[in-house]
Amino acid sequence: MSTVALTPREIPVDLFYNLSPDELDRSIADSRAALGRRLVILGHNYQQDGVYKFADFKGDSLMLSRRAAEQTDAEFIIFCGVHFMAEVADLLCRPHQTVILPDMAAGCSMADMADIESVERAWEELAGILDPDEQVTPVTYINSAADLKAFCGRHGGIVCTSSNARKILDWTFARRPKVLFFPDQHLGRNTSKRMGIPADRMILWDPAQENGGNSAEAVRNAAMILWKGFCSVHQMFAPAHVDHFRATVPGVQVIVHPECREEVVDKADLVGSTEYIIRTVTAAPPGTAWAVGTELNLVNRLKTDNPDKQVHFLCPTVCVCSTMYRIDQQHLAWALENLRDGVVVNRIRVPDEDREMAKLALDRMLEVS
Ligand code: 13P
Ligand code: SF4
């Protein structure tokens, strides 16, 4: 009698929606224990609590990029974050490692605002006015697809995050006089403003218009060419929200993410990455009051973790990153149970043609920061 080797079958995700919160907790904990050192879970600071508590390493984009690069032993890296973050982990890890994103729908709407075709077209349009490879450094915020990172690698450019943008721009301006910064206009503008670049040397590049909607003279005069992209979550914070807290909470300190609009950042006391925000509020003396302008899951957790302080959410409406929220306990439990059974679901793999150049742009960033 011949024997047939059975290929393990994928367990469907729907089954996990029938489990109670306790059962989900148990499933995740059991799978983690069974996989042991073969597995590392990375969790971005915006993850919902039920998922965040299972992360071996937590942090902002820069910290998680570093952690991903350091995990030389684990066979599997589960990234609880959004798609571009898992791509970065895949670029920085070793060939024997596999990166998994529990839900493929966890993207970043800002990252989607710049695509390779529009950026290449912008580069060609710039070439009609000046020599971009001599005069312009392309800088992509880490919130971008791997092919844009590869574009930066090919053209002497670099990646930045919200915590190292200043250092990265110092690096670029030491080499070439102009920067094409995508996709987040606000991080680019807020950072270069603090470096002393005047507003009349920053232009907005609208990819839907010829030459980004700029005259050739404006392009020649510009130091910062800012892509017309933004984060729909941070876009919700307004200067009036800062005024409200200043008027109603004595001694309040306002701390915001640099993806917020210029008018909000200008009114804030402090600005920085998610990790900077957590560190600053956590280290503050008891009794201090904070109004925090970043994603709601993070702010709610800060509130719970700092009962000796007043922590307020800066916006009166709900600002949740709905794509980060796609990573729920059900998807984490599903990815883990499949892995335990030898089935890899939702593997993130950057295409071969982009790997080398995208990694070059990331390595430049890690070296500079
Ligand atoms: P951080 O790098 O500050 O965590 O920011 C990532 C992000 O997507 C913020 O919206
Ligand atoms: Fe993207 Fe904004 Fe969500 Fe950050 S908060 S992942 S920038 S959509």
PDB file of C-alpha atoms in Angstrom, residues 13 17 55 117 143 208 229 235 248 273 287 319 349 352 362:
ATOM      1  CA  VAL A  13      -9.537  33.099   9.299  1.00  0.00           C
ATOM      2  CA  TYR A  17     -14.186  35.218  14.711  1.00  0.00           C
ATOM      3  CA  ALA A  55       4.753  41.962  20.636  1.00  0.00           C
ATOM      4  CA  GLU A 117       5.008  55.993 -12.127  1.00  0.00           C
ATOM      5  CA  ASN A 143       5.784  55.220   4.743  1.00  0.00           C
ATOM      6  CA  ALA A 208      -1.730  65.515 -11.119  1.00  0.00           C
ATOM      7  CA  GLY A 229       0.652  63.677   0.238  1.00  0.00           C
ATOM      8  CA  GLN A 235      -4.725  65.802   9.064  1.00  0.00           C
ATOM      9  CA  THR A 248      -9.140  74.982  29.453  1.00  0.00           C
ATOM     10  CA  SER A 273       7.770  60.339  16.511  1.00  0.00           C
ATOM     11  CA  GLY A 287       0.660  65.892  37.960  1.00  0.00           C
ATOM     12  CA  CYS A 319      -8.666  59.661  14.846  1.00  0.00           C
ATOM     13  CA  ARG A 349       8.290  39.490  -0.084  1.00  0.00           C
ATOM     14  CA  ASP A 352      13.746  40.816  -6.578  1.00  0.00           C
ATOM     15  CA  LEU A 362      17.491  51.905   3.858  1.00  0.00           C
TER      16      LEU A 362
END
